[in-house]
Amino acid sequence: MPELVTGRWGVETGSAGAAGIPVVVSIIDDHPDLCYGVLARLPQENSSFAGGVMAATVPEFLALDAEAARRSDVVLLDLNLKDESSPPDNVATLKDAGYPVVIYTGEERPERLQGTLGTGADALVRKDEADCLEAALTAVVSGDHGWVSPLMASVVLAAPGPRLSPAQVEVLRLYATGVPAQRIASLQGCALETVKTHLKAVKIRYEAHGDAVFTRTDLLRVAIRDRHVGQDWYLLDSETSETSDGSG
């Protein structure tokens, strides 16, 4: 696959949305054809938008945008980048730098999509509903920091369980399938107390949601129900089977 050619589309300087000045939309994605397509299509469909920076990673975007004639107003961010960076870390970095962030992803796994709700992104849109992108961007620049597309809502908001962070989901997945807390700490590269804190938070959230989760079996039940763990976890998770005889 060819390397992403990064750069900037020409835009006017000024205040976004004021006196007809377009909103500069940038994209962080390692698929060049998609980047070019999005940044070319938006201004054609709505003159309120202008294409900005194209980058394959967050650090690359920050460097390019710092050199641009005009700072980006909104950033489209793919969840799965080739540098294997953490989506929550990417969102946090961009938000700390003052950029509104719209998750624009082809991700289909419900557990990954559910995890986006805790990252602080301003909007969530799937790539296969590109016709919603204009509405998402309009909402974000108008001050809406919780816009979710219809398809994303059907996958994410309709989930029966409580909202968990990605770290909490991973601890739940491992612990519910039999991995001891100390082993989880080792796998995650964190302290045992951190694992216990995540487990406590998971239990509190489920109990607040109306689920009784007093035992590991209770946690496995809700984890399977909420699709954090597959029905055939005992066949697929060799890591769990190897450590399931330990104690939590």
Coordinates of N, CA and C in Angstrom, one line a residue:
M1 N 0.8 -1.2 0.0 CA 0.0 0.0 0.0 C 0.9 1.3 0.0
P2 N 0.6 2.2 -0.8 CA 1.4 3.4 -0.9 C 1.4 4.2 0.4
E3 N 2.5 4.9 0.7 CA 2.5 5.8 1.9 C 1.5 6.9 1.7
L4 N 0.9 7.3 2.8 CA 0.0 8.5 2.8 C 0.7 9.7 2.5
V5 N 0.3 10.4 1.5 CA 0.8 11.7 1.1 C 0.1 12.8 2.0
T6 N 0.8 13.4 2.9 CA 0.2 14.4 3.7 C 0.3 15.8 3.2
G7 N -0.5 16.6 3.6 CA -0.5 18.0 3.2 C -1.7 18.8 3.6
R8 N -1.9 19.9 3.0 CA -3.0 20.8 3.4 C -3.7 21.4 2.2
W9 N -5.0 21.4 2.2 CA -5.7 22.1 1.1 C -5.8 23.6 1.5
G10 N -5.8 24.4 0.4 CA -5.8 25.8 0.6 C -7.1 26.3 1.2
V11 N -7.0 27.2 2.3 CA -8.2 27.7 2.9 C -7.9 29.2 3.3
E12 N -9.0 29.9 3.5 CA -8.8 31.3 4.0 C -8.5 31.3 5.5
T13 N -7.9 32.4 5.9 CA -7.7 32.6 7.3 C -8.8 33.3 7.9
G14 N -9.0 33.2 9.2 CA -10.1 33.8 9.9 C -10.7 33.0 11.0
S15 N -11.9 33.4 11.4 CA -12.6 32.6 12.4 C -13.7 31.7 11.8
A16 N -13.6 30.4 12.1 CA -14.4 29.4 11.5 C -15.9 29.7 11.8
G17 N -16.7 29.6 10.7 CA -18.1 29.9 10.8 C -18.5 31.3 10.8
A18 N -17.6 32.2 10.8 CA -17.9 33.6 10.9 C -17.8 34.2 9.5
A19 N -18.8 35.0 9.1 CA -18.8 35.8 7.8 C -18.5 34.8 6.6
G20 N -19.0 33.6 6.7 CA -18.9 32.7 5.6 C -17.5 32.0 5.5
I21 N -16.7 32.2 6.5 CA -15.4 31.5 6.5 C -15.6 30.0 6.8
P22 N -15.1 29.1 6.0 CA -15.4 27.7 6.2 C -14.7 27.1 7.4
V23 N -15.3 26.0 7.9 CA -14.8 25.3 9.0 C -13.8 24.3 8.4
V24 N -12.6 24.3 8.9 CA -11.5 23.5 8.4 C -11.6 22.1 9.1
V25 N -11.7 21.1 8.3 CA -11.9 19.7 8.7 C -10.6 18.9 8.3
S26 N -9.9 18.3 9.3 CA -8.8 17.5 9.0 C -9.1 16.0 9.3
I27 N -8.2 15.2 8.9 CA -8.5 13.7 9.0 C -7.2 13.0 9.4
I28 N -7.3 12.1 10.4 CA -6.2 11.2 10.7 C -6.6 9.8 10.4
D29 N -6.0 9.2 9.4 CA -6.4 7.9 8.9 C -5.2 7.5 8.0
D30 N -4.9 6.2 8.0 CA -3.8 5.7 7.2 C -4.2 5.1 5.9
H31 N -5.4 5.5 5.4 CA -5.9 5.1 4.1 C -5.9 6.3 3.2
P32 N -4.9 6.6 2.4 CA -4.9 7.8 1.6 C -6.1 8.1 0.7
D33 N -6.6 7.1 0.1 CA -7.7 7.3 -0.8 C -8.9 7.9 0.0
L34 N -9.1 7.3 1.1 CA -10.3 7.8 2.0 C -10.0 9.3 2.4
C35 N -8.8 9.6 2.8 CA -8.5 10.9 3.2 C -8.7 11.9 2.1
Y36 N -8.2 11.6 0.9 CA -8.4 12.5 -0.2 C -9.9 12.6 -0.5
G37 N -10.6 11.5 -0.5 CA -12.0 11.5 -0.9 C -12.9 12.4 0.1
V38 N -12.6 12.2 1.4 CA -13.4 12.9 2.4 C -13.1 14.4 2.3
L39 N -11.8 14.8 2.2 CA -11.5 16.2 2.2 C -11.9 16.9 0.9
A40 N -12.0 16.1 -0.2 CA -12.5 16.7 -1.5 C -14.0 16.8 -1.5
R41 N -14.7 15.8 -0.9 CA -16.2 15.7 -1.0 C -16.9 16.8 -0.1
L42 N -16.3 17.0 1.1 CA -17.0 17.9 2.0 C -17.2 19.3 1.5
P43 N -16.2 19.9 1.0 CA -16.4 21.3 0.4 C -17.3 21.3 -0.8
Q44 N -17.3 20.2 -1.6 CA -18.2 20.2 -2.8 C -19.6 20.1 -2.4
E45 N -19.9 19.4 -1.3 CA -21.3 19.2 -0.8 C -21.8 20.3 0.0
N46 N -20.9 21.0 0.7 CA -21.2 22.1 1.6 C -20.1 23.1 1.7
S47 N -20.3 24.3 1.2 CA -19.2 25.3 1.2 C -18.9 25.8 2.6
S48 N -19.6 25.4 3.6 CA -19.2 25.7 5.0 C -18.0 25.0 5.5
F49 N -17.6 24.0 4.7 CA -16.4 23.2 5.1 C -15.3 23.3 4.1
A50 N -14.1 23.2 4.6 CA -12.9 23.2 3.8 C -11.9 22.1 4.3
G51 N -11.3 21.5 3.3 CA -10.4 20.4 3.7 C -9.1 20.9 4.3
G52 N -8.6 20.2 5.3 CA -7.4 20.6 6.0 C -6.3 19.6 5.9
V53 N -5.7 19.2 7.1 CA -4.6 18.4 7.1 C -5.0 16.9 6.9
M54 N -4.1 16.1 6.2 CA -4.2 14.7 6.1 C -3.0 14.1 6.8
A55 N -3.2 13.2 7.7 CA -2.1 12.6 8.4 C -2.4 11.1 8.8
A56 N -1.4 10.3 9.0 CA -1.5 8.9 9.3 C -1.5 8.6 10.8
T57 N -0.9 9.6 11.6 CA -0.8 9.4 13.0 C -1.1 10.8 13.7
V58 N -1.4 10.7 15.0 CA -1.7 11.9 15.7 C -0.5 12.9 15.8
P59 N 0.7 12.3 16.1 CA 1.9 13.2 16.1 C 2.1 13.9 14.8
E60 N 1.9 13.2 13.7 CA 2.1 13.7 12.4 C 1.1 14.9 12.1
F61 N -0.1 14.6 12.5 CA -1.1 15.7 12.4 C -0.8 16.9 13.1
L62 N -0.4 16.8 14.4 CA 0.0 17.9 15.2 C 1.1 18.7 14.6
A63 N 2.1 18.0 14.0 CA 3.2 18.7 13.4 C 2.8 19.5 12.2
L64 N 2.0 18.9 11.3 CA 1.5 19.5 10.1 C 0.6 20.7 10.4
D65 N -0.3 20.5 11.4 CA -1.3 21.5 11.7 C -0.6 22.8 12.3
A66 N 0.5 22.5 13.0 CA 1.2 23.6 13.7 C 1.9 24.5 12.6
E67 N 2.2 23.9 11.4 CA 2.8 24.7 10.4 C 1.8 25.3 9.4
A68 N 0.5 24.9 9.5 CA -0.5 25.4 8.6 C -0.8 26.8 8.7
A69 N -1.3 27.4 7.7 CA -1.7 28.8 7.7 C -2.9 29.1 8.6
R70 N -3.7 28.1 8.8 CA -4.9 28.2 9.7 C -5.1 26.9 10.4
R71 N -5.3 27.0 11.7 CA -5.5 25.8 12.5 C -6.8 25.1 12.2
S72 N -6.7 23.7 12.3 CA -7.9 22.9 12.0 C -9.0 23.2 13.1
D73 N -10.3 23.2 12.6 CA -11.4 23.4 13.5 C -12.0 22.1 14.1
V74 N -11.9 21.0 13.3 CA -12.4 19.7 13.7 C -11.5 18.6 13.1
V75 N -11.3 17.6 13.9 CA -10.5 16.5 13.4 C -11.3 15.2 13.4
L76 N -11.2 14.5 12.2 CA -11.8 13.2 12.0 C -10.7 12.2 12.4
L77 N -11.0 11.2 13.2 CA -10.0 10.3 13.8 C -10.5 8.8 13.6
D78 N -9.7 8.0 12.9 CA -9.9 6.6 12.8 C -9.5 5.9 14.1
L79 N -10.2 4.9 14.5 CA -9.9 4.2 15.7 C -8.6 3.3 15.6
N80 N -8.5 2.7 14.4 CA -7.4 1.7 14.2 C -6.4 2.2 13.3
L81 N -5.3 2.8 13.9 CA -4.2 3.3 13.0 C -3.0 2.3 13.0
K82 N -2.2 2.4 11.9 CA -1.2 1.4 11.8 C -0.1 1.5 12.8
D83 N 0.0 2.6 13.5 CA 1.1 2.7 14.5 C 0.6 2.1 15.8
E84 N -0.6 1.5 15.8 CA -1.1 0.7 16.9 C -1.3 1.6 18.2
S85 N -1.5 2.9 17.9 CA -1.7 3.8 19.1 C -3.1 3.5 19.7
S86 N -3.2 3.9 21.0 CA -4.4 3.7 21.7 C -5.4 4.7 21.3
P87 N -6.6 4.3 20.9 CA -7.7 5.3 20.6 C -8.0 6.3 21.8
P88 N -8.1 5.9 23.0 CA -8.3 6.8 24.1 C -7.2 7.8 24.2
D89 N -5.9 7.3 24.1 CA -4.8 8.2 24.2 C -4.8 9.2 23.0
N90 N -5.2 8.8 21.8 CA -5.2 9.7 20.7 C -6.3 10.8 20.9
V91 N -7.4 10.4 21.4 CA -8.5 11.4 21.6 C -8.0 12.3 22.7
A92 N -7.4 11.8 23.8 CA -7.0 12.7 24.9 C -5.9 13.7 24.4
T93 N -5.0 13.2 23.5 CA -4.0 14.1 23.0 C -4.6 15.2 22.2
L94 N -5.5 14.9 21.3 CA -6.1 15.9 20.5 C -7.0 16.9 21.3
K95 N -7.7 16.3 22.3 CA -8.6 17.2 23.1 C -7.7 18.1 24.0
D96 N -6.6 17.6 24.5 CA -5.7 18.4 25.3 C -5.2 19.6 24.5
A97 N -5.0 19.3 23.2 CA -4.5 20.4 22.3 C -5.6 21.3 21.8
G98 N -6.8 21.0 22.2 CA -8.0 21.9 21.9 C -8.7 21.6 20.7
Y99 N -8.6 20.4 20.1 CA -9.3 20.1 18.9 C -10.6 19.3 19.2
P100 N -11.7 19.7 18.7 CA -12.9 18.8 18.7 C -12.6 17.5 17.9
V101 N -13.1 16.4 18.3 CA -12.7 15.1 17.7 C -14.0 14.4 17.3
V102 N -14.1 14.0 16.0 CA -15.1 13.1 15.5 C -14.5 11.7 15.2
I103 N -14.9 10.7 15.9 CA -14.5 9.4 15.6 C -15.2 9.0 14.3
Y104 N -14.3 8.6 13.3 CA -14.8 8.2 12.0 C -14.2 6.9 11.6
T105 N -14.9 5.8 11.8 CA -14.3 4.5 11.8 C -15.1 3.5 11.0
G106 N -14.4 2.4 10.6 CA -15.0 1.3 10.0 C -15.1 0.1 11.0
E107 N -14.7 0.4 12.2 CA -14.8 -0.7 13.2 C -16.2 -1.2 13.4
E108 N -16.4 -2.5 13.5 CA -17.7 -3.1 13.6 C -17.9 -3.9 14.9
R109 N -16.8 -4.1 15.7 CA -17.0 -4.9 16.9 C -17.7 -4.1 18.0
P110 N -18.8 -4.5 18.5 CA -19.6 -3.8 19.4 C -18.8 -3.3 20.7
E111 N -18.0 -4.2 21.2 CA -17.2 -3.9 22.4 C -16.2 -2.7 22.1
R112 N -15.7 -2.7 20.9 CA -14.8 -1.6 20.6 C -15.5 -0.3 20.4
L113 N -16.7 -0.4 19.8 CA -17.5 0.8 19.6 C -18.1 1.3 20.9
Q114 N -18.4 0.4 21.8 CA -18.9 0.9 23.1 C -17.8 1.6 23.8
G115 N -16.6 1.1 23.7 CA -15.5 1.8 24.4 C -15.2 3.2 23.9
T116 N -15.7 3.6 22.7 CA -15.5 4.9 22.3 C -16.2 6.0 23.1
L117 N -17.3 5.5 23.8 CA -18.1 6.5 24.5 C -17.4 7.1 25.7
G118 N -16.4 6.4 26.2 CA -15.7 6.9 27.3 C -14.4 7.6 27.0
T119 N -14.2 7.9 25.7 CA -12.9 8.5 25.3 C -12.9 10.0 25.3
G120 N -14.1 10.6 25.3 CA -14.2 12.1 25.3 C -14.4 12.6 23.9
A121 N -14.6 11.8 22.9 CA -14.8 12.2 21.5 C -16.1 13.0 21.5
D122 N -16.2 14.0 20.5 CA -17.4 14.8 20.4 C -18.5 14.2 19.6
A123 N -18.1 13.3 18.7 CA -19.2 12.6 17.8 C -18.6 11.3 17.4
L124 N -19.5 10.4 17.0 CA -19.2 9.0 16.5 C -19.9 8.8 15.2
V125 N -19.2 8.4 14.2 CA -19.8 8.1 12.9 C -19.0 6.9 12.3
R126 N -19.8 6.0 11.7 CA -19.2 4.9 11.0 C -18.9 5.3 9.5
K127 N -17.9 4.7 8.9 CA -17.5 5.1 7.6 C -18.6 4.7 6.6
D128 N -19.4 3.6 6.9 CA -20.4 3.2 5.9 C -21.7 4.0 6.1
E129 N -21.7 5.1 6.8 CA -22.8 6.0 6.8 C -22.2 7.4 6.6
A130 N -21.4 7.6 5.6 CA -20.7 8.8 5.3 C -21.7 10.0 5.1
D131 N -23.0 9.7 4.7 CA -23.9 10.7 4.5 C -24.3 11.4 5.8
C132 N -23.9 10.9 7.0 CA -24.1 11.5 8.3 C -23.0 12.4 8.7
L133 N -21.9 12.4 8.0 CA -20.7 13.1 8.4 C -21.0 14.6 8.5
E134 N -21.6 15.1 7.5 CA -21.9 16.6 7.5 C -22.7 17.0 8.7
A135 N -23.7 16.2 9.1 CA -24.6 16.5 10.2 C -23.7 16.4 11.5
A136 N -22.8 15.4 11.6 CA -22.0 15.3 12.8 C -21.1 16.5 12.9
L137 N -20.5 16.9 11.8 CA -19.6 18.1 11.9 C -20.3 19.4 12.2
T138 N -21.5 19.5 11.6 CA -22.3 20.7 11.9 C -22.7 20.8 13.4
A139 N -23.0 19.6 14.0 CA -23.4 19.5 15.4 C -22.2 19.9 16.3
V140 N -21.0 19.4 15.9 CA -19.9 19.6 16.8 C -19.5 21.1 16.7
V141 N -19.4 21.7 15.6 CA -19.0 23.1 15.5 C -20.1 24.0 16.1
S142 N -21.3 23.5 16.3 CA -22.4 24.2 16.9 C -22.4 24.1 18.5
G143 N -21.4 23.2 19.0 CA -21.3 23.1 20.4 C -21.9 21.8 21.0
D144 N -22.4 20.9 20.1 CA -22.9 19.6 20.5 C -21.7 18.6 20.7
H145 N -21.4 18.2 21.9 CA -20.3 17.3 22.2 C -20.7 15.9 22.5
G146 N -21.9 15.5 22.0 CA -22.3 14.1 22.2 C -23.1 13.5 21.1
W147 N -22.7 13.9 19.8 CA -23.5 13.5 18.7 C -23.1 12.1 18.3
V148 N -24.2 11.3 18.1 CA -23.9 9.9 17.7 C -24.8 9.5 16.5
S149 N -24.2 9.0 15.4 CA -25.0 8.6 14.2 C -26.0 7.5 14.5
P150 N -27.0 7.4 13.7 CA -28.1 6.4 13.9 C -27.5 5.0 14.0
L151 N -26.6 4.6 13.1 CA -26.0 3.3 13.2 C -25.2 3.0 14.4
M152 N -24.4 4.0 14.7 CA -23.6 3.9 16.0 C -24.5 3.8 17.2
A153 N -25.6 4.6 17.2 CA -26.5 4.5 18.3 C -27.1 3.2 18.5
S154 N -27.4 2.5 17.3 CA -28.1 1.2 17.4 C -27.1 0.2 18.0
V155 N -25.8 0.4 17.8 CA -24.8 -0.6 18.2 C -24.3 -0.2 19.6
V156 N -24.1 1.1 19.9 CA -23.5 1.5 21.1 C -24.5 1.8 22.2
L157 N -25.4 2.7 21.9 CA -26.4 3.1 22.9 C -27.4 2.1 23.3
A158 N -27.6 1.1 22.4 CA -28.6 0.1 22.7 C -28.0 -1.1 23.5
A159 N -26.8 -1.0 23.8 CA -26.1 -2.1 24.6 C -26.8 -2.2 25.9
P160 N -27.2 -3.4 26.4 CA -28.0 -3.5 27.6 C -27.2 -3.2 28.9
G161 N -25.9 -3.3 28.9 CA -25.1 -3.1 30.1 C -24.7 -1.6 30.3
P162 N -24.1 -1.3 31.4 CA -23.6 0.0 31.7 C -22.4 0.4 30.8
R163 N -22.1 1.6 30.8 CA -20.9 2.1 30.0 C -19.7 1.9 30.8
L164 N -18.7 1.2 30.2 CA -17.4 0.9 30.8 C -16.3 1.4 29.9
S165 N -15.2 1.8 30.6 CA -14.0 2.2 29.9 C -13.3 1.0 29.2
P166 N -12.5 1.2 28.2 CA -11.8 0.1 27.6 C -11.0 -0.7 28.6
A167 N -10.4 0.0 29.6 CA -9.6 -0.8 30.6 C -10.5 -1.6 31.5
Q168 N -11.7 -1.1 31.8 CA -12.6 -1.9 32.6 C -13.1 -3.1 31.8
V169 N -13.4 -2.9 30.6 CA -13.9 -4.0 29.7 C -12.9 -5.1 29.7
E170 N -11.6 -4.7 29.5 CA -10.6 -5.8 29.4 C -10.4 -6.5 30.7
V171 N -10.4 -5.8 31.9 CA -10.3 -6.5 33.2 C -11.5 -7.4 33.4
L172 N -12.7 -6.9 33.0 CA -13.9 -7.7 33.2 C -13.8 -9.0 32.3
R173 N -13.4 -8.8 31.1 CA -13.2 -10.0 30.2 C -12.3 -11.0 30.7
L174 N -11.2 -10.6 31.2 CA -10.2 -11.6 31.7 C -10.7 -12.2 33.1
Y175 N -11.1 -11.3 34.0 CA -11.5 -11.9 35.3 C -12.7 -12.8 35.2
A176 N -13.7 -12.4 34.4 CA -14.9 -13.2 34.3 C -14.6 -14.6 33.7
T177 N -13.6 -14.7 32.8 CA -13.3 -15.9 32.2 C -12.2 -16.7 33.0
G178 N -11.9 -16.3 34.2 CA -11.1 -17.1 35.1 C -9.7 -16.7 35.3
V179 N -9.3 -15.6 34.7 CA -7.9 -15.2 34.9 C -7.8 -14.5 36.3
P180 N -6.8 -14.9 37.1 CA -6.6 -14.3 38.5 C -6.2 -12.9 38.4
A181 N -6.6 -12.1 39.4 CA -6.3 -10.7 39.4 C -4.8 -10.4 39.3
Q182 N -4.0 -11.2 39.9 CA -2.5 -10.9 39.9 C -2.0 -11.2 38.4
R183 N -2.6 -12.2 37.8 CA -2.2 -12.5 36.4 C -2.7 -11.3 35.5
I184 N -3.8 -10.8 35.7 CA -4.3 -9.7 34.9 C -3.4 -8.5 35.0
A185 N -3.0 -8.2 36.3 CA -2.0 -7.1 36.5 C -0.8 -7.3 35.7
S186 N -0.3 -8.5 35.6 CA 0.9 -8.8 34.9 C 0.7 -8.6 33.4
L187 N -0.4 -9.1 32.9 CA -0.7 -9.0 31.5 C -0.9 -7.6 31.1
Q188 N -1.5 -6.8 31.9 CA -1.8 -5.4 31.6 C -0.6 -4.4 32.0
G189 N 0.4 -5.0 32.7 CA 1.5 -4.1 33.0 C 1.1 -3.1 34.1
C190 N 0.3 -3.4 35.0 CA -0.2 -2.5 36.0 C -0.1 -3.1 37.4
A191 N -0.4 -2.3 38.4 CA -0.4 -2.8 39.8 C -1.6 -3.7 40.1
L192 N -1.5 -4.6 41.0 CA -2.7 -5.4 41.4 C -3.8 -4.5 41.9
E193 N -3.5 -3.4 42.6 CA -4.5 -2.5 43.1 C -5.2 -1.8 42.0
T194 N -4.6 -1.6 40.9 CA -5.3 -1.0 39.7 C -6.3 -2.0 39.2
V195 N -6.0 -3.2 39.1 CA -6.9 -4.2 38.7 C -8.1 -4.3 39.6
K196 N -7.8 -4.3 40.9 CA -8.9 -4.3 41.9 C -9.8 -3.1 41.8
T197 N -9.2 -2.0 41.5 CA -10.0 -0.7 41.4 C -10.9 -0.8 40.2
H198 N -10.4 -1.4 39.1 CA -11.2 -1.5 37.9 C -12.4 -2.5 38.2
L199 N -12.1 -3.6 38.8 CA -13.1 -4.6 39.2 C -14.2 -4.0 40.1
K200 N -13.8 -3.2 41.0 CA -14.7 -2.5 41.9 C -15.6 -1.6 41.1
A201 N -15.0 -0.8 40.2 CA -15.8 0.1 39.4 C -16.8 -0.6 38.5
V202 N -16.3 -1.7 38.0 CA -17.2 -2.5 37.1 C -18.4 -3.0 37.9
K203 N -18.2 -3.5 39.1 CA -19.3 -4.0 40.0 C -20.2 -2.9 40.3
I204 N -19.7 -1.8 40.7 CA -20.5 -0.6 41.1 C -21.4 -0.2 39.9
R205 N -20.8 -0.2 38.7 CA -21.6 0.3 37.5 C -22.7 -0.7 37.2
Y206 N -22.4 -2.0 37.3 CA -23.4 -3.0 37.0 C -24.5 -3.0 38.1
E207 N -24.1 -2.9 39.3 CA -25.1 -2.8 40.4 C -26.0 -1.6 40.3
A208 N -25.4 -0.5 39.8 CA -26.2 0.7 39.6 C -27.2 0.5 38.4
H209 N -26.8 -0.4 37.5 CA -27.6 -0.6 36.4 C -28.7 -1.7 36.7
G210 N -28.6 -2.2 37.9 CA -29.7 -3.2 38.3 C -29.2 -4.6 38.2
D211 N -27.9 -4.9 37.9 CA -27.4 -6.3 37.8 C -26.7 -6.7 39.1
A212 N -27.1 -7.8 39.6 CA -26.4 -8.4 40.8 C -25.2 -9.1 40.3
V213 N -24.0 -8.6 40.7 CA -22.7 -9.2 40.3 C -21.9 -9.5 41.5
F214 N -22.2 -10.4 42.3 CA -21.5 -10.7 43.5 C -20.4 -11.7 43.3
T215 N -20.5 -12.6 42.3 CA -19.5 -13.6 42.1 C -18.9 -13.5 40.7
R216 N -17.8 -14.3 40.5 CA -17.2 -14.3 39.1 C -18.2 -14.8 38.1
T217 N -19.1 -15.8 38.5 CA -20.1 -16.3 37.6 C -21.1 -15.2 37.2
D218 N -21.4 -14.4 38.2 CA -22.3 -13.3 37.8 C -21.7 -12.4 36.8
L219 N -20.4 -12.1 37.0 CA -19.7 -11.2 36.0 C -19.6 -11.9 34.6
L220 N -19.4 -13.2 34.6 CA -19.3 -13.9 33.3 C -20.7 -13.8 32.6
R221 N -21.8 -13.9 33.4 CA -23.1 -13.8 32.8 C -23.4 -12.5 32.1
V222 N -23.1 -11.4 32.8 CA -23.3 -10.1 32.2 C -22.3 -9.8 31.1
A223 N -21.1 -10.3 31.3 CA -20.1 -10.0 30.2 C -20.5 -10.7 28.9
I224 N -21.0 -11.9 29.0 CA -21.5 -12.6 27.8 C -22.7 -11.9 27.2
R225 N -23.6 -11.5 28.1 CA -24.9 -10.8 27.7 C -24.5 -9.5 26.9
D226 N -23.5 -8.8 27.5 CA -23.1 -7.5 26.9 C -22.1 -7.6 25.8
R227 N -21.8 -8.8 25.4 CA -20.8 -9.1 24.3 C -19.4 -8.7 24.6
H228 N -19.0 -8.6 25.8 CA -17.6 -8.4 26.2 C -16.9 -9.7 26.1
V229 N -17.6 -10.8 26.2 CA -17.1 -12.1 26.2 C -18.0 -13.0 25.2
G230 N -17.3 -13.8 24.4 CA -18.1 -14.6 23.4 C -18.7 -15.8 24.1
Q231 N -19.8 -16.3 23.6 CA -20.4 -17.5 24.1 C -19.5 -18.7 24.2
D232 N -18.5 -18.8 23.3 CA -17.6 -19.9 23.2 C -16.2 -19.5 23.8
W233 N -16.2 -18.6 24.8 CA -15.0 -18.2 25.3 C -14.1 -19.3 25.8
Y234 N -14.7 -20.4 26.3 CA -13.9 -21.5 26.9 C -13.2 -22.3 25.8
L235 N -13.6 -22.1 24.6 CA -13.0 -22.8 23.5 C -11.9 -21.9 22.9
L236 N -12.1 -20.6 22.9 CA -11.2 -19.7 22.2 C -10.1 -19.1 23.0
D237 N -10.3 -18.9 24.3 CA -9.4 -18.2 25.1 C -8.4 -19.1 25.8
S238 N -7.3 -19.5 25.1 CA -6.4 -20.4 25.7 C -5.7 -19.8 26.9
E239 N -5.5 -18.5 26.9 CA -4.9 -17.8 28.0 C -5.7 -18.0 29.3
T240 N -7.0 -17.9 29.1 CA -7.9 -18.1 30.3 C -7.8 -19.6 30.8
S241 N -7.8 -20.5 29.8 CA -7.8 -21.9 30.2 C -6.6 -22.3 31.0
E242 N -5.5 -21.6 30.6 CA -4.2 -21.9 31.2 C -4.1 -21.4 32.6
T243 N -4.9 -20.4 33.0 CA -4.7 -19.7 34.3 C -6.0 -19.8 35.1
S244 N -7.0 -20.5 34.6 CA -8.3 -20.5 35.3 C -8.3 -21.2 36.6
D245 N -7.2 -22.0 36.9 CA -7.2 -22.7 38.1 C -6.6 -21.9 39.3
G246 N -6.2 -20.7 39.0 CA -5.7 -19.8 40.0 C -6.8 -19.1 40.8
S247 N -6.4 -18.4 41.8 CA -7.4 -17.7 42.6 C -7.3 -16.2 42.4
G248 N -8.5 -15.5 42.5 CA -8.5 -14.1 42.3 C -8.1 -13.4 43.5

